[in-house]
mmCIF file of C-alpha atoms in Angstrom:
data_model
loop_
_atom_site.group_PDB
_atom_site.id
_atom_site.type_symbol
_atom_site.label_atom_id
_atom_site.label_comp_id
_atom_site.label_asym_id
_atom_site.label_seq_id
_atom_site.Cartn_x
_atom_site.Cartn_y
_atom_site.Cartn_z
ATOM 1 C CA UNK A 117 -0.012 0.007 -0.016
ATOM 2 C CA UNK A 118 1.492 3.428 -0.936
ATOM 3 C CA UNK A 119 2.573 5.625 1.976
ATOM 4 C CA UNK A 120 0.874 8.902 2.733
ATOM 5 C CA UNK A 121 1.008 11.509 1.290
ATOM 6 C CA UNK A 122 3.415 11.657 -1.764
ATOM 7 C CA UNK A 123 3.380 7.967 -2.756
ATOM 8 C CA UNK A 124 -0.371 7.824 -2.397
ATOM 9 C CA UNK A 125 -0.842 10.830 -4.565
ATOM 10 C CA UNK A 126 1.478 9.379 -7.233
ATOM 11 C CA UNK A 127 -0.506 6.112 -7.042
ATOM 12 C CA UNK A 128 -3.734 8.006 -7.571
ATOM 13 C CA UNK A 129 -2.318 9.809 -10.608
ATOM 14 C CA UNK A 130 -1.272 6.551 -12.199
ATOM 15 C CA UNK A 131 -4.765 5.081 -11.648
ATOM 16 C CA UNK A 132 -6.318 8.258 -13.113
ATOM 17 C CA UNK A 133 -4.026 8.117 -16.167
ATOM 18 C CA UNK A 134 -5.065 4.515 -16.894
ATOM 19 C CA UNK A 135 -8.698 5.423 -16.545
ATOM 20 C CA UNK A 136 -8.552 8.475 -18.727
ATOM 21 C CA UNK A 137 -8.635 6.792 -22.212
ATOM 22 C CA UNK A 138 -11.649 4.771 -21.156
ATOM 23 C CA UNK A 139 -13.424 7.960 -19.997
ATOM 24 C CA UNK A 140 -12.732 9.607 -23.297
ATOM 25 C CA UNK A 141 -14.252 6.668 -25.188
ATOM 26 C CA UNK A 142 -17.424 6.800 -23.048
ATOM 27 C CA UNK A 143 -17.780 10.577 -23.537
ATOM 28 C CA UNK A 144 -17.359 10.292 -27.308
ATOM 29 C CA UNK A 145 -20.228 7.804 -27.425
ATOM 30 C CA UNK A 146 -22.584 10.254 -25.743
ATOM 31 C CA UNK A 147 -25.022 12.386 -27.828
ATOM 32 C CA UNK A 148 -23.671 15.809 -28.772
ATOM 33 C CA UNK A 149 -26.074 17.739 -26.563
ATOM 34 C CA UNK A 150 -25.317 15.555 -23.595
ATOM 35 C CA UNK A 151 -21.568 16.018 -24.207
ATOM 36 C CA UNK A 152 -22.034 19.803 -24.272
ATOM 37 C CA UNK A 153 -24.062 19.675 -21.015
ATOM 38 C CA UNK A 154 -21.361 17.592 -19.395
ATOM 39 C CA UNK A 155 -18.709 20.113 -20.419
ATOM 40 C CA UNK A 156 -20.705 22.919 -18.778
ATOM 41 C CA UNK A 157 -21.138 20.952 -15.585
ATOM 42 C CA UNK A 158 -17.409 20.178 -15.393
ATOM 43 C CA UNK A 159 -16.441 23.787 -16.085
ATOM 44 C CA UNK A 160 -18.831 24.992 -13.397
ATOM 45 C CA UNK A 161 -17.400 22.440 -10.937
ATOM 46 C CA UNK A 162 -13.874 23.668 -11.699
ATOM 47 C CA UNK A 163 -14.917 27.274 -11.092
ATOM 48 C CA UNK A 164 -16.808 26.635 -7.854
ATOM 49 C CA UNK A 165 -14.563 23.950 -6.309
ATOM 50 C CA UNK A 166 -12.095 26.314 -4.647
ATOM 51 C CA UNK A 167 -14.939 28.537 -3.408
ATOM 52 C CA UNK A 168 -16.773 25.599 -1.800
ATOM 53 C CA UNK A 169 -13.666 24.707 0.157
ATOM 54 C CA UNK A 170 -13.679 27.985 2.062
ATOM 55 C CA UNK A 171 -13.770 27.210 5.736
ATOM 56 C CA UNK A 172 -14.900 29.309 8.748
ATOM 57 C CA UNK A 173 -15.440 27.986 12.245
ATOM 58 C CA UNK A 174 -17.181 29.850 15.131
ATOM 59 C CA UNK A 175 -18.149 28.953 18.703
ATOM 60 C CA UNK A 176 -18.631 30.461 22.195
ATOM 61 C CA UNK A 177 -17.471 29.437 25.608
ATOM 62 C CA UNK A 178 -18.548 30.557 29.105
ATOM 63 C CA UNK A 179 -16.324 32.040 31.893
ATOM 64 C CA UNK A 180 -16.575 31.014 35.542
ATOM 65 C CA UNK A 181 -18.935 33.985 36.079
ATOM 66 C CA UNK A 182 -21.124 32.951 33.045
ATOM 67 C CA UNK A 183 -19.639 35.615 30.763
ATOM 68 C CA UNK A 184 -19.557 34.896 27.027
ATOM 69 C CA UNK A 185 -16.447 34.615 24.900
ATOM 70 C CA UNK A 186 -17.072 34.404 21.128
ATOM 71 C CA UNK A 187 -14.443 33.241 18.695
ATOM 72 C CA UNK A 188 -14.084 32.456 14.974
ATOM 73 C CA UNK A 189 -11.607 31.892 12.191
ATOM 74 C CA UNK A 190 -11.699 33.330 8.655
ATOM 75 C CA UNK A 191 -10.412 31.259 5.709
ATOM 76 C CA UNK A 192 -10.235 32.127 2.080
ATOM 77 C CA UNK A 193 -8.303 31.085 -1.026
ATOM 78 C CA UNK A 194 -6.896 34.508 -1.804
ATOM 79 C CA UNK A 195 -6.138 37.565 0.435
ATOM 80 C CA UNK A 196 -9.237 39.377 1.700
ATOM 81 C CA UNK A 197 -7.296 42.537 2.369
ATOM 82 C CA UNK A 198 -9.034 42.763 5.725
ATOM 83 C CA UNK A 199 -8.671 45.702 8.129
ATOM 84 C CA UNK A 200 -9.745 46.320 11.672
ATOM 85 C CA UNK A 201 -12.713 48.718 11.797
ATOM 86 C CA UNK A 202 -14.456 51.024 14.252
ATOM 87 C CA UNK A 203 -17.936 52.409 13.500
ATOM 88 C CA UNK A 204 -19.031 55.138 15.956
ATOM 89 C CA UNK A 205 -22.629 55.980 16.785
ATOM 90 C CA UNK A 206 -24.680 58.335 14.530
ATOM 91 C CA UNK A 207 -22.949 57.284 11.334
ATOM 92 C CA UNK A 208 -25.061 57.106 8.186
ATOM 93 C CA UNK A 209 -24.621 53.739 6.517
ATOM 94 C CA UNK A 210 -25.750 52.999 2.991
ATOM 95 C CA UNK A 211 -26.458 49.398 1.962
ATOM 96 C CA UNK A 212 -26.076 48.070 -1.502
ATOM 97 C CA UNK A 213 -29.196 47.322 -3.531
ATOM 98 C CA UNK A 214 -30.210 46.907 -7.186
ATOM 99 C CA UNK A 215 -31.335 49.341 -9.885
ATOM 100 C CA UNK A 216 -34.953 48.449 -9.203
ATOM 101 C CA UNK A 217 -34.560 48.502 -5.367
ATOM 102 C CA UNK A 218 -31.798 50.846 -4.021
ATOM 103 C CA UNK A 219 -30.155 49.861 -0.740
ATOM 104 C CA UNK A 220 -31.562 51.170 2.489
ATOM 105 C CA UNK A 221 -29.864 53.771 4.726
ATOM 106 C CA UNK A 222 -29.681 53.884 8.457
ATOM 107 C CA UNK A 223 -28.010 55.825 11.222
ATOM 108 C CA UNK A 224 -25.954 53.729 13.599
ATOM 109 C CA UNK A 225 -27.266 53.436 17.147
ATOM 110 C CA UNK A 226 -24.374 51.539 18.734
ATOM 111 C CA UNK A 227 -20.616 51.851 18.274
ATOM 112 C CA UNK A 228 -19.161 48.682 16.751
ATOM 113 C CA UNK A 229 -15.633 47.251 16.302
ATOM 114 C CA UNK A 230 -14.701 44.372 14.004
ATOM 115 C CA UNK A 231 -13.091 43.267 10.714
ATOM 116 C CA UNK A 232 -13.902 44.088 7.098
ATOM 117 C CA UNK A 233 -12.777 42.822 3.660
ATOM 118 C CA UNK A 234 -11.594 44.562 0.456
ATOM 119 C CA UNK A 235 -11.585 47.948 2.190
ATOM 120 C CA UNK A 236 -15.374 48.021 2.420
ATOM 121 C CA UNK A 237 -17.009 49.925 5.211
ATOM 122 C CA UNK A 238 -19.091 46.960 6.289
ATOM 123 C CA UNK A 239 -18.268 44.107 8.717
ATOM 124 C CA UNK A 240 -17.321 40.489 8.112
ATOM 125 C CA UNK A 241 -17.166 40.032 11.899
ATOM 126 C CA UNK A 242 -17.612 42.307 14.883
ATOM 127 C CA UNK A 243 -19.028 43.244 18.337
ATOM 128 C CA UNK A 244 -20.971 46.313 19.508
ATOM 129 C CA UNK A 245 -20.812 48.305 22.680
ATOM 130 C CA UNK A 246 -23.768 46.278 24.163
ATOM 131 C CA UNK A 247 -22.000 42.971 23.729
ATOM 132 C CA UNK A 248 -23.780 41.710 20.625
ATOM 133 C CA UNK A 249 -21.268 39.932 18.464
ATOM 134 C CA UNK A 250 -21.159 37.771 15.385
ATOM 135 C CA UNK A 251 -19.952 37.112 11.872
ATOM 136 C CA UNK A 252 -20.843 36.103 8.407
ATOM 137 C CA UNK A 253 -19.582 32.720 7.247
ATOM 138 C CA UNK A 254 -19.457 31.229 3.729
ATOM 139 C CA UNK A 255 -22.589 29.232 2.791
ATOM 140 C CA UNK A 256 -22.110 27.840 -0.738
ATOM 141 C CA UNK A 257 -24.732 25.845 -2.677
ATOM 142 C CA UNK A 258 -27.568 26.542 -0.296
ATOM 143 C CA UNK A 259 -27.824 30.339 -0.042
ATOM 144 C CA UNK A 260 -30.973 31.525 -1.923
ATOM 145 C CA UNK A 261 -31.758 35.226 -1.611
ATOM 146 C CA UNK A 262 -34.986 37.036 -2.178
ATOM 147 C CA UNK A 263 -35.662 37.772 -5.877
ATOM 148 C CA UNK A 264 -35.683 41.376 -6.870
ATOM 149 C CA UNK A 265 -39.402 41.221 -7.796
ATOM 150 C CA UNK A 266 -40.356 40.115 -4.275
ATOM 151 C CA UNK A 267 -38.586 42.893 -2.377
ATOM 152 C CA UNK A 268 -41.777 44.797 -1.791
ATOM 153 C CA UNK A 269 -41.515 47.796 0.547
ATOM 154 C CA UNK A 270 -38.996 46.245 2.918
ATOM 155 C CA UNK A 271 -35.501 47.683 3.580
ATOM 156 C CA UNK A 272 -33.165 46.335 0.900
ATOM 157 C CA UNK A 273 -29.551 45.227 1.493
ATOM 158 C CA UNK A 274 -26.853 43.034 0.008
ATOM 159 C CA UNK A 275 -25.580 39.821 1.743
ATOM 160 C CA UNK A 276 -22.559 41.626 3.146
ATOM 161 C CA UNK A 277 -24.679 44.420 4.738
ATOM 162 C CA UNK A 278 -26.825 42.364 7.145
ATOM 163 C CA UNK A 279 -24.204 41.859 9.837
ATOM 164 C CA UNK A 280 -23.292 45.603 9.971
ATOM 165 C CA UNK A 281 -27.020 46.450 10.059
ATOM 166 C CA UNK A 282 -27.610 44.060 12.976
ATOM 167 C CA UNK A 283 -24.544 45.077 15.116
ATOM 168 C CA UNK A 284 -24.987 48.798 14.655
ATOM 169 C CA UNK A 285 -28.782 48.791 15.400
ATOM 170 C CA UNK A 286 -29.484 46.283 18.137
ATOM 171 C CA UNK A 287 -28.435 45.423 21.634
ATOM 172 C CA UNK A 288 -29.191 41.700 21.706
ATOM 173 C CA UNK A 289 -30.315 38.663 19.790
ATOM 174 C CA UNK A 290 -34.014 39.090 20.581
ATOM 175 C CA UNK A 291 -34.086 42.585 19.006
ATOM 176 C CA UNK A 292 -32.477 41.291 15.854
ATOM 177 C CA UNK A 293 -34.973 38.503 15.524
ATOM 178 C CA UNK A 294 -37.886 40.934 15.917
ATOM 179 C CA UNK A 295 -36.512 43.287 13.265
ATOM 180 C CA UNK A 296 -35.617 40.765 10.574
ATOM 181 C CA UNK A 297 -39.090 40.915 9.013
ATOM 182 C CA UNK A 298 -38.443 44.495 8.081
ATOM 183 C CA UNK A 299 -35.495 43.727 5.732
ATOM 184 C CA UNK A 300 -34.853 41.806 2.576
ATOM 185 C CA UNK A 301 -31.500 40.528 1.366
ATOM 186 C CA UNK A 302 -31.152 40.509 -2.435
ATOM 187 C CA UNK A 303 -28.682 38.479 -4.463
ATOM 188 C CA UNK A 304 -26.230 41.300 -5.365
ATOM 189 C CA UNK A 305 -22.940 40.546 -7.030
ATOM 190 C CA UNK A 306 -19.959 41.619 -4.941
ATOM 191 C CA UNK A 307 -17.629 43.557 -7.299
ATOM 192 C CA UNK A 308 -14.349 42.299 -5.805
ATOM 193 C CA UNK A 309 -15.461 38.663 -5.975
ATOM 194 C CA UNK A 310 -17.369 38.908 -9.219
ATOM 195 C CA UNK A 311 -20.232 36.760 -8.034
ATOM 196 C CA UNK A 312 -23.057 36.745 -5.445
ATOM 197 C CA UNK A 313 -21.547 35.558 -2.183
ATOM 198 C CA UNK A 314 -23.520 32.907 -0.452
ATOM 199 C CA UNK A 315 -23.200 33.543 3.344
ATOM 200 C CA UNK A 316 -25.037 32.835 6.525
ATOM 201 C CA UNK A 317 -24.728 34.595 9.930
ATOM 202 C CA UNK A 318 -24.070 33.769 13.535
ATOM 203 C CA UNK A 319 -24.999 36.195 16.309
ATOM 204 C CA UNK A 320 -24.441 35.963 20.105
ATOM 205 C CA UNK A 321 -25.187 38.339 22.949
ATOM 206 C CA UNK A 322 -23.895 38.909 26.463
ATOM 207 C CA UNK A 323 -26.760 36.854 28.007
ATOM 208 C CA UNK A 324 -25.586 33.752 26.065
ATOM 209 C CA UNK A 325 -28.407 33.752 23.536
ATOM 210 C CA UNK A 326 -27.366 32.696 19.995
ATOM 211 C CA UNK A 327 -29.069 32.532 16.583
ATOM 212 C CA UNK A 328 -28.156 31.507 13.070
ATOM 213 C CA UNK A 329 -29.684 33.410 10.115
ATOM 214 C CA UNK A 330 -29.686 31.632 6.706
ATOM 215 C CA UNK A 331 -31.050 32.757 3.344
ATOM 216 C CA UNK A 332 -33.107 29.710 2.326
ATOM 217 C CA UNK A 333 -35.622 29.566 -0.521
ATOM 218 C CA UNK A 334 -35.680 33.294 -0.921
ATOM 219 C CA UNK A 335 -36.273 34.260 2.674
ATOM 220 C CA UNK A 336 -34.291 34.591 5.958
ATOM 221 C CA UNK A 337 -34.640 31.573 8.116
ATOM 222 C CA UNK A 338 -33.769 32.009 11.767
ATOM 223 C CA UNK A 339 -32.696 29.230 14.102
ATOM 224 C CA UNK A 340 -32.067 29.423 17.825
ATOM 225 C CA UNK A 341 -28.608 27.962 18.329
ATOM 226 C CA UNK A 342 -28.260 26.258 21.734
ATOM 227 C CA UNK A 343 -24.830 24.936 20.709
ATOM 228 C CA UNK A 344 -23.434 28.427 19.816
ATOM 229 C CA UNK A 345 -21.373 26.733 17.001
ATOM 230 C CA UNK A 346 -21.461 27.405 13.273
ATOM 231 C CA UNK A 347 -19.240 26.443 10.311
ATOM 232 C CA UNK A 348 -20.359 26.377 6.644
ATOM 233 C CA UNK A 349 -22.729 24.391 4.386
ATOM 234 C CA UNK A 350 -25.041 22.441 4.659
ATOM 235 C CA UNK A 351 -27.756 24.389 6.522
ATOM 236 C CA UNK A 352 -27.743 24.610 10.341
ATOM 237 C CA UNK A 353 -30.602 22.111 10.801
ATOM 238 C CA UNK A 354 -28.631 19.471 8.800
ATOM 239 C CA UNK A 355 -25.667 19.977 11.196
ATOM 240 C CA UNK A 356 -28.004 19.612 14.105
ATOM 241 C CA UNK A 357 -29.322 16.296 12.731
ATOM 242 C CA UNK A 358 -25.729 15.128 12.065
ATOM 243 C CA UNK A 359 -24.946 15.392 15.751
ATOM 244 C CA UNK A 360 -26.913 12.180 16.200
ATOM 245 C CA UNK A 361 -24.071 10.338 14.518
ATOM 246 C CA UNK A 362 -21.665 11.269 17.302
ATOM 247 C CA UNK A 363 -23.680 10.837 20.533
ATOM 248 C CA UNK A 364 -21.088 8.358 21.912
ATOM 249 C CA UNK A 365 -18.182 10.763 21.699
ATOM 250 C CA UNK A 366 -16.951 11.988 25.121
ATOM 251 C CA UNK A 367 -13.933 13.684 26.564
ATOM 252 C CA UNK A 368 -14.125 11.143 29.358
ATOM 253 C CA UNK A 369 -11.807 8.109 29.109
ATOM 254 C CA UNK A 370 -13.449 4.923 28.002
ATOM 255 C CA UNK A 371 -13.515 2.252 30.769
ATOM 256 C CA UNK A 372 -11.704 -1.075 30.374
ATOM 257 C CA UNK A 373 -13.662 -3.974 29.017
ATOM 258 C CA UNK A 374 -13.421 -7.664 29.683
ATOM 259 C CA UNK A 375 -13.218 -9.676 26.464
ATOM 260 C CA UNK A 376 -12.730 -13.499 26.479
ATOM 261 C CA UNK A 377 -11.719 -13.230 30.099
ATOM 262 C CA UNK A 378 -9.093 -10.629 29.423
ATOM 263 C CA UNK A 379 -9.237 -7.015 30.653
ATOM 264 C CA UNK A 380 -8.655 -4.698 27.636
ATOM 265 C CA UNK A 381 -7.671 -1.201 28.601
ATOM 266 C CA UNK A 382 -7.566 1.869 26.273
ATOM 267 C CA UNK A 383 -4.277 2.938 24.813
ATOM 268 C CA UNK A 384 -3.509 6.321 26.356
ATOM 269 C CA UNK A 385 -5.843 9.154 27.129
ATOM 270 C CA UNK A 386 -8.605 10.375 24.810
ATOM 271 C CA UNK A 387 -10.196 7.022 24.035
ATOM 272 C CA UNK A 388 -13.727 8.514 24.523
ATOM 273 C CA UNK A 389 -12.998 10.640 21.423
ATOM 274 C CA UNK A 390 -12.102 7.807 19.027
ATOM 275 C CA UNK A 391 -14.142 8.440 15.908
ATOM 276 C CA UNK A 392 -14.263 12.210 16.037
ATOM 277 C CA UNK A 393 -13.772 13.520 12.481
ATOM 278 C CA UNK A 394 -10.421 15.280 11.909
ATOM 279 C CA UNK A 395 -10.761 16.684 8.419
ATOM 280 C CA UNK A 396 -11.488 20.320 7.433
ATOM 281 C CA UNK A 397 -14.967 19.865 5.971
ATOM 282 C CA UNK A 398 -17.712 21.961 7.567
ATOM 283 C CA UNK A 399 -19.580 18.961 9.093
ATOM 284 C CA UNK A 400 -16.354 17.694 10.764
ATOM 285 C CA UNK A 401 -15.386 21.119 12.048
ATOM 286 C CA UNK A 402 -18.854 21.637 13.502
ATOM 287 C CA UNK A 403 -18.511 18.400 15.561
ATOM 288 C CA UNK A 404 -15.052 19.283 16.754
ATOM 289 C CA UNK A 405 -15.959 22.859 17.625
ATOM 290 C CA UNK A 406 -18.948 21.667 19.648
ATOM 291 C CA UNK A 407 -16.833 19.073 21.421
ATOM 292 C CA UNK A 408 -14.092 21.556 22.326
ATOM 293 C CA UNK A 409 -16.406 24.328 23.402
ATOM 294 C CA UNK A 410 -18.573 22.023 25.499
ATOM 295 C CA UNK A 411 -15.657 20.247 27.156
ATOM 296 C CA UNK A 412 -13.643 23.381 27.952
ATOM 297 C CA UNK A 413 -13.301 23.900 31.702
ATOM 298 C CA UNK A 414 -14.515 27.485 32.498
ATOM 299 C CA UNK A 415 -11.835 29.744 33.825
ATOM 300 C CA UNK A 416 -11.555 33.277 35.149
ATOM 301 C CA UNK A 417 -13.257 36.053 33.158
ATOM 302 C CA UNK A 418 -11.151 38.381 31.029
ATOM 303 C CA UNK A 419 -7.820 37.357 29.513
ATOM 304 C CA UNK A 420 -7.692 33.799 30.910
ATOM 305 C CA UNK A 421 -10.917 32.953 29.200
ATOM 306 C CA UNK A 422 -9.785 34.682 26.014
ATOM 307 C CA UNK A 423 -6.665 32.568 26.034
ATOM 308 C CA UNK A 424 -8.812 29.431 26.532
ATOM 309 C CA UNK A 425 -10.809 30.350 23.389
ATOM 310 C CA UNK A 426 -7.540 31.053 21.540
ATOM 311 C CA UNK A 427 -6.321 27.517 22.394
ATOM 312 C CA UNK A 428 -9.518 26.047 20.971
ATOM 313 C CA UNK A 429 -9.201 28.241 17.824
ATOM 314 C CA UNK A 430 -5.699 26.899 17.216
ATOM 315 C CA UNK A 431 -7.225 23.474 16.456
ATOM 316 C CA UNK A 432 -8.973 24.998 13.377
ATOM 317 C CA UNK A 433 -5.967 26.745 11.917
ATOM 318 C CA UNK A 434 -5.418 25.777 8.248
ATOM 319 C CA UNK A 435 -1.860 26.401 7.139
ATOM 320 C CA UNK A 436 -1.193 27.081 3.464
ATOM 321 C CA UNK A 437 -1.193 23.719 1.561
ATOM 322 C CA UNK A 438 -3.558 21.705 3.747
ATOM 323 C CA UNK A 439 -6.666 22.621 1.775
ATOM 324 C CA UNK A 440 -6.172 23.178 -1.928
ATOM 325 C CA UNK A 441 -7.565 22.510 -5.404
ATOM 326 C CA UNK A 442 -4.895 21.000 -7.654
ATOM 327 C CA UNK A 443 -6.667 22.297 -10.774
ATOM 328 C CA UNK A 444 -5.996 25.922 -9.793
ATOM 329 C CA UNK A 445 -2.754 25.426 -7.914
ATOM 330 C CA UNK A 446 -1.618 28.552 -5.893
ATOM 331 C CA UNK A 447 -4.801 30.479 -6.574
ATOM 332 C CA UNK A 448 -6.895 28.055 -4.596
ATOM 333 C CA UNK A 449 -4.759 27.423 -1.531
ATOM 334 C CA UNK A 450 -7.081 28.208 1.306
ATOM 335 C CA UNK A 451 -5.649 29.230 4.718
ATOM 336 C CA UNK A 452 -6.652 30.848 7.986
ATOM 337 C CA UNK A 453 -6.113 34.519 7.196
ATOM 338 C CA UNK A 454 -7.255 35.812 10.652
ATOM 339 C CA UNK A 455 -8.933 34.722 13.861
ATOM 340 C CA UNK A 456 -10.788 36.818 16.415
ATOM 341 C CA UNK A 457 -11.893 36.413 19.976
ATOM 342 C CA UNK A 458 -14.564 38.771 21.477
ATOM 343 C CA UNK A 459 -15.032 39.251 25.209
ATOM 344 C CA UNK A 460 -18.773 40.122 25.368
ATOM 345 C CA UNK A 461 -18.636 40.971 29.065
ATOM 346 C CA UNK A 462 -15.565 43.222 29.050
ATOM 347 C CA UNK A 463 -16.113 44.531 25.557
ATOM 348 C CA UNK A 464 -12.654 43.747 24.215
ATOM 349 C CA UNK A 465 -12.144 42.408 20.707
ATOM 350 C CA UNK A 466 -8.876 40.463 19.981
ATOM 351 C CA UNK A 467 -7.460 39.450 16.646
ATOM 352 C CA UNK A 468 -4.454 37.650 15.181
ATOM 353 C CA UNK A 469 -3.322 37.051 11.588
ATOM 354 C CA UNK A 470 -1.572 34.288 9.663
ATOM 355 C CA UNK A 471 1.526 36.436 9.463
ATOM 356 C CA UNK A 472 1.503 37.433 13.157
ATOM 357 C CA UNK A 473 -0.235 35.113 15.600
ATOM 358 C CA UNK A 474 0.191 37.597 18.480
ATOM 359 C CA UNK A 475 -3.144 38.641 19.895
ATOM 360 C CA UNK A 476 -3.916 42.334 19.299
ATOM 361 C CA UNK A 477 -6.661 44.125 21.190
ATOM 362 C CA UNK A 478 -9.395 46.583 20.268
ATOM 363 C CA UNK A 479 -10.903 48.027 23.435
ATOM 364 C CA UNK A 480 -14.076 50.178 23.452
ATOM 365 C CA UNK A 481 -12.602 52.127 26.339
ATOM 366 C CA UNK A 482 -9.851 53.353 24.044
ATOM 367 C CA UNK A 483 -12.194 54.498 21.337
ATOM 368 C CA UNK A 484 -14.725 57.426 21.186
ATOM 369 C CA UNK A 485 -18.183 56.005 20.607
ATOM 370 C CA UNK A 486 -19.351 59.451 19.441
ATOM 371 C CA UNK A 487 -16.446 60.008 17.039
ATOM 372 C CA UNK A 488 -17.050 61.730 13.682
ATOM 373 C CA UNK A 489 -15.487 59.109 11.368
ATOM 374 C CA UNK A 490 -15.440 55.430 10.658
ATOM 375 C CA UNK A 491 -11.825 54.270 11.425
ATOM 376 C CA UNK A 492 -9.897 51.574 9.576
ATOM 377 C CA UNK A 493 -6.579 50.036 10.646
ATOM 378 C CA UNK A 494 -4.077 47.685 9.044
ATOM 379 C CA UNK A 495 -3.687 44.221 10.433
ATOM 380 C CA UNK A 496 -0.135 43.316 9.432
ATOM 381 C CA UNK A 497 2.887 44.693 11.361
ATOM 382 C CA UNK A 498 5.476 46.670 9.534
ATOM 383 C CA UNK A 499 8.202 44.345 10.929
ATOM 384 C CA UNK A 500 8.537 40.689 11.687
ATOM 385 C CA UNK A 501 6.904 40.074 15.112
ATOM 386 C CA UNK A 502 9.534 39.731 17.833
ATOM 387 C CA UNK A 503 10.408 36.503 19.449
ATOM 388 C CA UNK A 504 10.812 36.840 23.189
ATOM 389 C CA UNK A 505 14.030 35.185 24.430
ATOM 390 C CA UNK A 506 14.130 33.013 27.537
ATOM 391 C CA UNK A 507 15.963 34.465 30.582
ATOM 392 C CA UNK A 508 19.658 34.759 29.827
ATOM 393 C CA UNK A 509 20.666 33.556 33.277
ATOM 394 C CA UNK A 510 20.318 29.740 33.711
ATOM 395 C CA UNK A 511 21.584 28.015 36.719
ATOM 396 C CA UNK A 512 22.522 24.394 37.288
ATOM 397 C CA UNK A 513 20.423 22.514 39.832
#
């Protein structure tokens, strides 16, 4: 059996090469129209494959005092050019709409901090001054936005506007749920991406309430999320059903068993987790994120709990090369571009990037909530992040 990974990959290429002539013969025997349709399907698959691989993982944990810590990763196959962002109160925000239905405008009620993409003045992730936090996550194949003709008299916005609208207008999850009937999200093409981005949304508040918002069949479907975990496609209710496949998983060590009169003990710690999926697909990451967040032992509020969330986040880091599409080579190498941790009790927002894994902090206390301008800041340091040396005095013992 070929060894993993290089010999196995070479073996797969040899098998594919042997199968290729036979596939060509089969295709040539198909009717012309069917061949044309097959070409279109394969072309679409090549275009969409790198996009469908995009991975984001989010979860919350609780502190010893029942405070909420929210955390998530952001993966993409090319640089998002993200910046840190601060939106003060009383800012006029204009959403994106269509020619038939222009985007709505609103004046921000709550100051908000977070992350953007492509220099846009809207949030991919963030937290407001009331402790409402959340993000948008990629949702390919299933996102279905309201048709232009069905917009009616509701407030119109693009997929990338909803999170900013929610965080700058509402104090908690309940308020967002009540207001969702007033808006409509249209399938607007994002100019930097060149297509309509399929996304869904996770929101959490300081009380611990969580919801998922998904554009399904032309309307916004809202789920209460008792697990406070979200990844990517399929829809949230599918992930919830999939949990039934893993009910035996436990962080508790499996007990010894007597088989044929012999006592068989587990090999090492962690035997209760045998069978937990370890790949980077959304269903597998959902299971792992739920397992980590539920098993995490609550610690002190503030930075100790932030560090605990960071440790969990590290399990979902994707280095360059681990998730890629061979058809598109470098252009499709997905990686964790940034991760954030939000302390919903102390109103501090932490971030780290692929280039610099040192946590950096955005603190509402250091920002003017009534400032005149939306502020943007770079993520990447100007110099290589320093490595702290160990003490230079070491003594023999």
